[in-house]
Amino acid sequence: MTGTGVGEILVRLDHVSARYDKQIVLDHVDFHVHEDQFTGIVGPSGAGKTTLLRLLLGTLKPVAGTLTTEPDLRVAYVPQLETVDWNFPITVFECVLMSRTHGRRLPWASAAERARVMSVLDRLGIADLAQRHIRELSGGQQQRMFLARALLREPQLLLLDEPTSGVDVSTRHDILHLLGDLHEDGVAIVLTTHDLNGMAAHLPHLVCVNKRIVADGPPAEVITPAVLEETFGARMEVLEHLGMLVVVDGAPEIRTEAM
Amino acid sequence: MDVLFEPLSYAFFNKGLIVATLSGALLGFIGVFIVLRGMSYIGHGLSHSIFGGFAASQLFAAQFYMLGAGLWGVASAIAITTVARKGRVGADAAIGVITTASFALGVALFAKFGTSGPSFENALFGSILGISIQQIIGLVAVSILAAVFVFLRYRALIFSTFDPDVADVSGVRVARLEAMLMIVLSLAILATLTVIGVTLVAAMLVIPAVIGRMLTDSFGKMLAWSTGIGMFCGFVGMYASYYAGVPSGTMIVLVGAAIFVIVLAITGSRGLRRSAGLDKHHDVAELAPVVTR
């Protein structure tokens, strides 16, 4: 089972297993990331979504199988907002600039670097917040800041851990549209999420994970009650509304009760 | 004005003033990284550990006791990191065992054999007496080393302090950078031990950095504030020590504590909010990514 993208393969996992201590978290997973990939990894908590991202990042070694990465691949990673120390003393500008660790080593930004940072912030619509402390941003602005930090590296592959977690519906749409634009520009994107409905509406390719890859493909093929029950271990109903798939969790079981 | 100039007529005070001012600046400078990484406890442990090396080195190689104590401190830092990374013992426990055992050894050696260098009390609480030119040169050298290290690795240090996992995948060698920081910390503690004292060095790593954090939301400005406040504490504390007739380390720390109270009164809830979470302890093993690429 692989990603359905086309073009050159950037990262490939063949029969890969991963574990923390002695507990297997992913078991014999095959997953290929192509240069035009735009994929959402969905699954319940503890299913191995973040582990799959860590394998793609190279911060976790497989205990079995092979992990192959294209030489000199530029990968950027956007962490979960919940894991960030929002009290850390940095401004938005400083946060974005910190990813520029190659080349110039001086503490302060050169004129070219300053222009580049401001250009990325401007593209993401937060240039006017450059001198604000990171704690003063809204959830959507915080996500954009980390996207800016990632984009400054001009990545070929962008990995995001729960980018739509903890933001409102409008911000979620903005973020997913923004990722769509980046994908159009040629950046391969893989993200994890709990947000089935958002993914079904915006992403061309989904992977359902629960210790193994349960299913992958376009949302219309993957978002089915059978696949979702196998992935999440719970009954879910899938409705179609104005051509869009809508997942309703906690679908009632049919019961016959004695009156 | 005589109050300010009278002590300067004594050579020992001049040396003490230079060392105390520079020590305060150095500890304030390094302290920013230690505090923001939640490594205050490591600083505290290392200073106690180095005391053991200080005592042992005087017995076996009196002429090179600073070098011996430095190597002891670096070895302790590596031992703490190694034990914690193995995962069988937490960083807290590793620091607790290794550094307190080293400190106890130092106390035992002092009690049994005495010392040819600073007295037991002076080593614990700091003294302005007996500071040699070699010690001043050593402190200047460590200060330059720390400044060059931070200057050349500034962005990588901020990145790995703020977000070690992402820094690692972005090409920063986080584990190596952390090891270098531990070595610089060990050398800074060693170089400032004479004036500040073993038991009070940790306070000077923490107090200026916390005050700096209360004053600003910018990393660069926090670094400048912390260095300046550390320098001020060393300078004023040394004068206060001279006139009060108490160990220099105690007065330097008390000046820092007084500034903390003043800044807290001025900044109020904003200062408290800024400094909230600075005492969060990071496990050493947690700070390093699982695998580097």
XYZ file of C-alpha atoms in Angstrom:
552
model
C 0.000 0.000 0.000
C 1.455 3.377 -0.900
C 0.583 6.992 -1.278
C -1.226 7.626 -4.546
C 0.890 10.562 -5.622
C 2.867 10.563 -8.828
C 6.272 11.934 -9.628
C 9.526 11.210 -7.896
C 9.419 9.426 -4.545
C 10.900 11.613 -1.790
C 10.583 9.187 1.124
C 9.638 5.520 1.070
C 8.793 3.199 3.925
C 8.829 -0.479 2.984
C 7.474 -2.981 5.537
C 8.481 -0.601 8.303
C 7.756 -1.277 11.971
C 8.357 1.172 14.789
C 8.115 0.883 18.532
C 8.589 2.843 21.736
C 10.278 0.707 24.392
C 8.840 -2.728 23.702
C 5.467 -1.641 22.393
C 4.964 -1.855 18.638
C 3.294 1.349 17.457
C 3.395 0.715 13.709
C 3.554 -2.734 12.202
C 4.812 -3.465 8.676
C 3.770 -0.212 7.060
C 4.339 0.570 3.386
C 4.089 4.266 2.593
C 5.612 6.320 -0.202
C 5.704 10.114 -0.280
C 5.782 11.471 -3.820
C 6.814 14.973 -4.801
C 3.202 15.977 -5.495
C 1.762 14.359 -2.371
C -0.979 16.085 -0.376
C -2.069 13.584 2.220
C -3.875 13.582 5.533
C -3.124 10.804 8.028
C -6.177 10.080 10.181
C -6.685 7.698 13.067
C -7.518 7.581 16.763
C -5.145 8.707 19.535
C -2.246 6.272 19.909
C -2.780 4.866 16.403
C 0.730 5.810 15.274
C 0.039 9.012 13.290
C 2.788 11.066 14.916
C 5.087 8.027 14.814
C 4.592 7.872 11.052
C 5.523 11.570 10.827
C 8.616 10.968 12.969
C 9.680 8.165 10.650
C 9.272 10.466 7.634
C 11.241 13.154 9.476
C 14.010 10.728 10.319
C 13.870 11.346 14.062
C 12.752 7.773 14.706
C 14.510 4.712 13.344
C 12.423 1.751 12.203
C 12.978 -1.492 14.094
C 12.147 -3.460 10.953
C 11.818 -2.720 7.241
C 13.600 -0.046 5.235
C 13.304 3.719 5.212
C 14.735 5.443 2.148
C 15.013 9.201 1.803
C 16.076 11.143 -1.262
C 19.560 12.572 -0.719
C 19.623 16.239 0.391
C 15.853 16.287 0.793
C 14.686 19.568 2.337
C 12.089 18.682 4.965
C 10.275 21.173 7.180
C 8.123 20.328 10.153
C 5.306 22.217 11.852
C 4.755 20.956 15.423
C 1.518 20.675 17.357
C 0.656 24.038 18.921
C 0.022 22.293 22.249
C 3.685 21.266 22.496
C 5.038 24.813 22.150
C 6.299 26.907 25.072
C 4.298 30.066 24.331
C 6.033 31.925 27.143
C 9.436 31.647 25.458
C 10.875 35.151 24.964
C 10.787 35.558 21.193
C 8.954 37.723 18.732
C 7.326 36.379 15.572
C 10.275 37.660 13.498
C 12.831 35.951 15.781
C 10.851 32.703 15.677
C 10.782 32.594 11.892
C 14.426 33.627 11.528
C 15.675 30.896 13.889
C 15.227 28.235 11.208
C 17.878 30.001 9.120
C 20.793 28.150 10.742
C 22.797 27.431 7.612
C 25.021 29.954 5.886
C 25.187 33.175 7.859
C 25.942 32.578 11.532
C 25.754 36.087 12.929
C 22.988 36.608 15.497
C 21.274 39.439 13.633
C 19.530 39.154 10.265
C 21.147 40.489 7.097
C 19.125 42.856 4.918
C 18.414 39.995 2.489
C 17.297 37.687 5.319
C 15.092 40.397 6.790
C 13.447 40.940 3.407
C 12.966 37.188 2.933
C 11.370 36.733 6.386
C 9.054 39.697 5.830
C 8.138 38.388 2.380
C 7.111 34.988 3.813
C 5.199 36.638 6.663
C 3.486 38.885 4.149
C 2.468 35.919 2.021
C 0.889 34.336 5.082
C -0.835 37.590 6.036
C 0.962 38.216 9.344
C 3.686 40.692 8.337
C 2.168 43.346 10.606
C 2.639 41.007 13.606
C 6.404 40.552 13.093
C 7.410 42.368 16.287
C 4.691 40.869 18.475
C 5.512 38.273 21.140
C 4.379 34.790 20.046
C 1.936 34.535 22.975
C -0.048 37.497 21.623
C -1.144 35.633 18.471
C -4.428 33.821 17.889
C -4.413 30.086 17.124
C -4.580 30.659 13.382
C -1.815 33.266 13.489
C 0.384 30.913 15.553
C -0.090 28.202 12.940
C 0.801 30.682 10.170
C 3.942 31.710 12.060
C 5.176 28.114 12.177
C 4.281 27.683 8.530
C 6.381 30.776 7.799
C 9.290 29.282 9.755
C 8.948 26.079 7.745
C 8.648 27.888 4.403
C 11.786 29.913 5.050
C 13.655 26.639 4.526
C 12.082 26.327 1.052
C 11.096 22.720 1.723
C 10.346 20.008 -0.803
C 8.361 18.139 1.847
C 6.276 19.805 4.560
C 5.097 17.701 7.502
C 2.494 19.048 9.920
C 1.317 17.512 13.193
C -2.347 18.324 13.882
C -2.352 21.727 12.111
C -6.107 22.164 12.552
C -6.227 21.183 16.214
C -7.498 23.856 18.596
C -8.531 26.402 15.949
C -12.008 27.560 14.978
C -13.814 26.453 11.811
C -12.960 29.579 9.833
C -9.263 29.334 10.721
C -9.289 25.638 9.861
C -10.566 26.457 6.372
C -7.966 29.214 5.987
C -5.129 26.879 6.984
C -6.255 24.091 4.666
C -6.678 26.525 1.753
C -3.212 27.890 2.475
C -1.768 24.367 2.432
C -3.603 23.793 -0.844
C -1.875 26.858 -2.317
C 1.519 25.603 -1.130
C 0.813 22.245 -2.697
C -0.041 24.012 -5.948
C 3.368 25.658 -5.725
C 5.000 22.227 -5.710
C 5.473 21.435 -2.011
C 4.661 17.846 -0.986
C 2.511 17.920 2.157
C 1.713 15.238 4.729
C -0.274 16.097 7.839
C -1.883 14.273 10.738
C -5.333 15.131 11.994
C -8.398 14.065 13.946
C -10.521 16.296 11.751
C -12.187 13.849 9.356
C -14.663 16.306 7.870
C -12.063 18.975 7.153
C -9.808 16.431 5.481
C -12.622 14.925 3.433
C -13.461 18.372 2.073
C -9.971 19.685 1.346
C -7.466 16.878 0.792
C -7.142 14.696 -2.317
C -5.652 11.748 -0.456
C -6.197 10.194 2.966
C -4.476 7.424 4.892
C -6.303 5.697 7.753
C -3.899 4.391 10.368
C -4.326 2.186 13.398
C -1.002 0.475 14.126
C -1.052 -0.410 10.414
C -2.425 1.258 7.307
C -6.085 0.306 7.256
C -6.886 2.075 3.973
C -5.569 4.805 1.711
C -6.878 6.639 -1.300
C -9.155 9.550 -2.243
C -11.666 10.556 0.469
C -14.575 9.061 -1.475
C -12.918 5.634 -1.264
C -11.611 5.872 2.262
C -14.411 7.620 4.133
C -16.761 4.685 4.470
C -18.458 3.346 7.616
C -16.573 0.046 7.340
C -13.109 1.651 7.039
C -13.845 4.185 9.773
C -15.082 1.490 12.160
C -11.961 -0.568 11.493
C -9.769 2.493 12.017
C -11.458 4.097 15.011
C -13.128 1.058 16.570
C -16.421 2.938 16.695
C -19.492 3.143 14.514
C -19.670 6.238 12.323
C -22.204 7.324 9.774
C -21.142 8.900 6.469
C -23.606 11.296 4.844
C -23.359 13.193 1.580
C -24.324 16.843 1.665
C -24.014 19.118 -1.398
C -21.496 16.705 -2.880
C -19.375 16.655 0.287
C -18.836 13.760 2.658
C -19.861 14.393 6.258
C -18.876 11.987 9.017
C -21.183 11.753 12.011
C -19.618 9.924 14.903
C -21.542 7.936 17.474
C -24.114 6.632 14.985
C -26.821 4.938 17.007
C -27.007 1.188 17.012
C -30.371 -0.263 16.029
C -31.914 -1.660 19.157
C -35.125 -3.424 19.894
C -36.266 -2.465 23.324
C -39.044 -4.158 25.219
C -41.893 -1.780 25.903
C 32.688 59.586 47.044
C 35.354 58.371 49.464
C 33.061 55.467 50.183
C 33.489 54.382 46.567
C 37.183 55.089 46.186
C 38.582 54.053 49.550
C 38.384 50.267 48.929
C 40.058 50.741 45.550
C 43.304 51.573 47.330
C 43.604 47.884 48.197
C 44.950 45.622 45.464
C 42.975 42.621 46.734
C 39.730 44.613 46.438
C 40.504 45.708 42.897
C 41.069 42.125 41.843
C 37.939 41.045 43.687
C 35.882 43.792 42.043
C 37.048 42.807 38.544
C 36.397 39.117 39.191
C 33.004 39.676 40.847
C 31.767 42.007 38.076
C 32.945 39.700 35.319
C 31.622 36.626 37.172
C 28.194 38.210 37.501
C 28.155 39.079 33.803
C 29.293 35.584 32.763
C 26.772 33.748 34.949
C 23.988 36.107 33.873
C 24.900 35.508 30.221
C 25.030 31.690 30.418
C 22.106 31.634 32.863
C 19.650 32.702 30.136
C 20.173 29.427 28.272
C 20.174 27.365 31.478
C 16.947 28.898 32.787
C 15.085 28.792 29.456
C 16.070 25.136 28.996
C 14.769 24.329 32.478
C 18.288 23.223 33.466
C 18.636 25.289 36.658
C 18.888 22.126 38.697
C 21.815 20.953 36.566
C 23.640 24.221 37.271
C 23.002 23.754 40.965
C 24.221 20.150 40.861
C 27.309 20.903 38.795
C 28.529 23.600 41.177
C 28.340 21.119 44.050
C 29.997 18.436 41.973
C 32.897 20.697 41.038
C 33.501 21.305 44.737
C 34.484 17.606 45.060
C 36.937 17.980 42.215
C 38.231 21.189 43.743
C 39.116 19.407 47.008
C 40.480 16.247 45.395
C 42.646 18.138 42.899
C 44.271 20.158 45.672
C 45.387 16.936 47.302
C 46.856 15.254 44.273
C 47.878 18.119 42.017
C 47.787 21.314 44.044
C 49.364 23.435 41.315
C 46.749 22.380 38.791
C 43.716 22.230 41.047
C 41.638 24.507 38.795
C 42.329 22.265 35.824
C 41.512 19.183 37.882
C 38.271 20.668 39.160
C 37.353 21.692 35.613
C 37.883 18.195 34.276
C 35.920 16.839 37.228
C 33.040 19.166 36.409
C 33.012 18.256 32.715
C 33.186 14.550 33.639
C 30.227 15.024 36.015
C 28.225 16.780 33.293
C 28.912 13.950 30.848
C 28.111 11.340 33.517
C 24.766 13.006 34.301
C 23.842 13.217 30.626
C 24.927 9.627 29.925
C 23.112 8.115 32.912
C 19.952 10.081 32.121
C 20.046 9.145 28.424
C 20.210 5.437 29.255
C 16.699 5.980 30.560
C 16.999 3.706 33.570
C 17.518 6.563 35.993
C 15.823 9.955 35.594
C 17.911 13.119 35.244
C 16.814 14.295 38.700
C 18.058 11.088 40.291
C 21.280 11.092 38.244
C 22.071 14.676 39.279
C 21.099 13.935 42.874
C 23.396 10.919 43.167
C 26.419 12.060 41.153
C 26.658 15.645 42.331
C 25.842 15.139 46.015
C 28.271 12.208 46.201
C 30.931 14.430 44.646
C 30.107 17.245 47.079
C 30.249 14.833 50.048
C 33.628 13.599 48.853
C 34.859 17.180 48.730
C 33.682 17.857 52.287
C 35.332 14.646 53.520
C 38.646 15.481 51.809
C 38.622 19.038 53.185
C 37.894 17.748 56.691
C 40.557 15.046 56.577
C 43.425 16.713 54.756
C 42.699 20.433 54.791
C 43.657 22.601 51.826
C 46.537 24.560 50.444
C 44.132 26.881 48.562
C 40.942 28.606 49.684
C 39.432 27.678 53.038
C 36.377 25.467 53.334
C 34.120 28.433 54.129
C 35.536 30.559 51.322
C 35.002 27.770 48.810
C 31.386 27.467 49.900
C 30.400 31.118 50.117
C 33.047 32.979 48.128
C 35.841 35.307 49.122
C 37.656 38.288 47.672
C 40.904 37.325 49.336
C 43.716 35.544 47.571
C 42.540 36.071 44.014
C 45.492 35.544 41.703
C 46.261 37.068 38.316
C 45.998 33.549 36.868
C 42.409 33.307 38.122
C 41.533 36.631 36.515
C 43.097 35.505 33.234
C 41.175 32.215 33.475
C 37.898 34.046 34.061
C 38.537 36.412 31.139
C 39.381 33.441 28.907
C 36.188 31.572 29.873
C 34.127 34.732 29.359
C 35.578 35.199 25.866
C 34.973 31.513 25.092
C 31.343 31.757 26.238
C 30.776 34.951 24.229
C 32.315 33.501 21.056
C 30.360 30.244 21.469
C 27.043 32.069 21.833
C 27.880 34.569 19.070
C 28.700 31.872 16.515
C 25.920 29.466 17.511
C 23.293 32.059 18.476
C 20.509 30.980 16.111
C 21.122 27.274 16.663
C 21.106 27.838 20.442
C 17.793 29.695 20.333
C 16.289 27.085 17.998
C 17.412 24.110 20.078
C 16.312 25.807 23.305
C 12.866 26.714 21.974
C 12.125 23.655 19.881
C 14.777 20.886 20.031
C 12.877 18.367 17.888
C 12.286 20.750 14.997
C 15.810 22.148 15.350
C 17.158 18.639 14.929
C 15.280 17.962 11.693
C 16.320 21.413 10.454
C 19.989 20.477 10.577
C 20.972 21.661 14.069
C 23.116 19.098 15.888
C 21.171 19.422 19.103
C 22.961 16.772 21.182
C 26.380 18.171 20.304
C 25.267 21.726 20.995
C 23.901 20.684 24.374
C 27.176 18.951 25.268
C 29.093 22.119 24.333
C 26.746 24.210 26.470
C 27.328 21.877 29.421
C 31.092 22.238 29.016
C 30.849 26.051 28.868
C 28.594 25.950 31.939
C 31.107 23.782 33.828
C 33.955 26.139 32.959
C 31.871 29.200 33.919
C 31.040 27.694 37.306
C 34.676 26.794 37.874
C 35.955 30.237 36.905
C 33.487 32.047 39.187
C 33.641 29.631 42.114
C 36.288 31.555 44.037
C 34.343 34.763 44.407
C 30.726 33.590 44.312
C 31.149 30.300 46.195
C 29.898 26.779 45.480
C 26.538 27.141 47.186
C 25.661 30.479 45.588
C 26.780 30.051 41.974
C 23.449 28.463 41.018
C 21.602 31.508 42.365
C 23.579 33.803 40.077
C 22.785 31.565 37.113
C 19.082 31.933 37.831
C 18.356 35.363 39.372
C 19.641 37.707 36.604
C 18.013 35.555 33.897
C 14.640 35.548 35.657
C 14.806 39.325 36.156
C 15.743 39.746 32.495
C 12.746 37.635 31.478
C 10.454 39.806 33.612
C 11.666 42.893 31.773
C 11.329 41.819 28.142
C 9.661 39.479 25.654
C 12.667 39.420 23.310
C 15.417 36.801 23.556
C 18.194 39.199 22.529
C 17.092 41.828 25.039
C 16.766 39.207 27.787
C 20.364 38.178 27.128
C 21.506 41.801 27.400
C 19.459 42.503 30.538
C 20.602 39.323 32.278
C 24.274 40.018 31.530
C 23.971 43.624 32.690
C 22.089 42.712 35.869
C 24.631 39.988 36.690
C 27.428 42.528 36.190
C 25.670 45.075 38.423
C 25.085 42.455 41.154
C 28.775 41.503 41.107
C 29.923 45.136 41.291
C 27.527 46.359 43.992
C 27.662 43.071 45.895
C 31.426 43.285 46.133
C 31.274 46.772 47.663
C 28.532 45.648 50.046
C 30.621 42.628 51.012
C 33.601 44.876 51.815
C 31.630 47.188 54.073
C 29.439 44.520 55.688
C 32.379 42.200 56.319
C 30.551 39.127 55.031
C 31.447 36.616 52.274
C 31.260 38.164 48.802
C 28.957 35.507 47.334
C 26.251 36.177 49.910
C 26.124 39.906 49.210
C 26.190 39.433 45.419
C 23.208 37.098 45.655
C 21.401 39.402 48.101
C 21.794 42.337 45.706
C 20.300 40.142 42.970
C 17.402 39.201 45.237
C 16.783 42.884 46.046
C 16.696 43.776 42.329
C 14.277 40.908 41.782
C 11.898 42.318 44.399
C 12.144 45.841 42.927
C 11.521 44.628 39.363
C 8.645 42.469 40.576
C 7.076 45.506 42.252
C 7.477 47.562 39.072
C 6.390 44.977 36.493
C 3.674 43.358 38.645
C 1.499 40.760 37.017
C 3.114 41.293 33.608
C 6.526 40.336 35.017
C 5.071 37.317 36.797
C 3.295 36.166 33.643
C 6.485 36.490 31.611
C 8.544 34.491 34.104
C 5.866 31.823 34.608
C 6.986 28.334 33.632
C 10.710 29.124 33.824
C 11.073 26.545 36.600
C 9.697 23.788 34.373
C 12.187 20.992 34.651
C 13.293 19.367 31.405
C 14.689 15.886 31.677
C 18.128 15.744 30.041
C 17.067 12.722 27.998
C 13.961 14.618 26.897
C 16.010 17.518 25.595
C 17.766 15.355 23.059
C 15.920 14.033 20.036
C 15.540 10.301 19.586
C 17.803 10.003 16.596
C 19.770 12.559 14.665
C 19.960 12.584 10.941
